[in-house]
Amino acid sequence: MIQAVRGTNDILPQEVMRWRFLEEKARSVFGRYGYEEIRTPIFEETELFIRSVGETTDIVEKQMYTIPEEGGMGITLRPEATAPVVRSFLQHNLAHEDRVQKLFYIGPMFRHERPQKGRLRQFHQIGVEVLGSGHPSLDVEVIDLLSSFLSEMGLSGAHFKVNSVGCRVCKPKYGELLKESLKSKVHALCGNCQRRFEKNVLRVLDCKNEICQAALENIPLLPDVICQDCRNHFDQVELLLAELGVSFTLAPKLVRGLDYYTRTIFEVTHANLGAQDAIAAGGRYDHLVESLGGPSVCAVGFGMGMERMLLALQNELEGKILPVRPFLFLASLGEQAFQLNFLLQKELRKLSILSEIDYEAKSFKSQFRRANKLGVKYVLIRGEDEIARKVVKLKNMVSGMEEEVSAEHVVEIILSQIKNQLSKTNELTPPTPLK
Ligand SMILES: [Zn+2]
Ligand SMILES: [Zn+2]
């Protein structure tokens, strides 16, 4: 038996309902904030990710699925979507439209990581990118949008952590300060961090290793070191977040694993995932557009892991997603009855009335068993006797009452039954035939 590739998951129909709920909620909330959906290809020139994500990041160093091509760096399955969105923004001259572009995307990403709970090699993200302004209110807007989305999904206990990593000027200065303060402890850091110390010292702050964490105890902190402009920007962010009532904590050691971030960065964690895994993370990236060959355009955004979001939502989705149940079961005995029911099913479909039928022409008994399992409201019964008398029987599965109705008018009768049901209860599950 061939199995799915390690680190990939099938999403079975039952579960797809949860995914769709998440996606549709995102489209609705993001739409209300004026964000528009963009869809980019799932693979891009490898160079795009090397230049944007950063050569010394884990993603570029060891997690990319790259297919070699002659005379170039090949093509790579996207490990994240910010770079592709920026590439598309540039390619289609969206920078020249006189407005802030507010975009969102939903789709699969690919990273060659060690698979574990909430971490797959094909995983899915919903993300937002705002391009065209460096105003701190936009940092706040995307955080507020994310916070609204989480609360509308019914997720409680999400924890927002916010920091500023400074700009092109003060971020490298901080790097030097950090290097200075860690210099005497380099030998004590983990192997990874010893390399990071040389190539990209800020990434030491990301290390989960306890020894490295201990070495970081008395280091200078970003918010104390960033330049005045960055300080003012971050003050505005803190102020506006507080005024909007978004609860957050300052996390002065938070840096993100991507090189392109400037100024505000943030992440959202949740207890259901353990403290170390973020549901969502993002920040400002004011020079990425430029570094990919575009004009100077400031931008901010975030990505949210859908698998992780669904893990965090484990219990909150109970009862919110109703299974789609057929309204009636069409039971037939004999080939002719089956054919009439088969044709009737088409009429019902035109009216969006969901029904089930037995293709294997089993006994009435087994058809009723199936009807019971499905939880249908009615069973329509048609055998040779009914055909001869041009009737069908309709059995109400709740009351157990059975009545004989004209075969010719059965569609209208079913419709009126549905209207009846709807007026009595709201229990009828979608799809309903009535608007
Ligand atoms: Zn600065
Ligand atoms: Zn380390």
PDB file of C-alpha atoms and ligand atoms in Angstrom, residues 189-194 196 204 207-209 212, ligand 2:
ATOM      1  CA  LEU A 189      26.112  28.516  23.118  1.00  0.00           C
ATOM      2  CA  CYS A 190      24.690  25.548  21.202  1.00  0.00           C
ATOM      3  CA  GLY A 191      26.313  24.636  17.897  1.00  0.00           C
ATOM      4  CA  ASN A 192      23.591  26.326  15.919  1.00  0.00           C
ATOM      5  CA  CYS A 193      23.944  29.541  17.848  1.00  0.00           C
ATOM      6  CA  GLN A 194      27.711  29.576  17.490  1.00  0.00           C
ATOM      7  CA  ARG A 196      24.305  32.235  14.155  1.00  0.00           C
ATOM      8  CA  VAL A 204      20.354  33.579  18.746  1.00  0.00           C
ATOM      9  CA  CYS A 207      16.942  29.633  20.163  1.00  0.00           C
ATOM     10  CA  LYS A 208      14.837  27.456  22.448  1.00  0.00           C
ATOM     11  CA  ASN A 209      17.902  25.795  23.966  1.00  0.00           C
ATOM     12  CA  CYS A 212      21.381  29.716  25.115  1.00  0.00           C
TER      13      CYS A 212
HETATM   14 ZN    ZN B   2      21.186  27.991  20.723  1.00  0.00          ZN
END
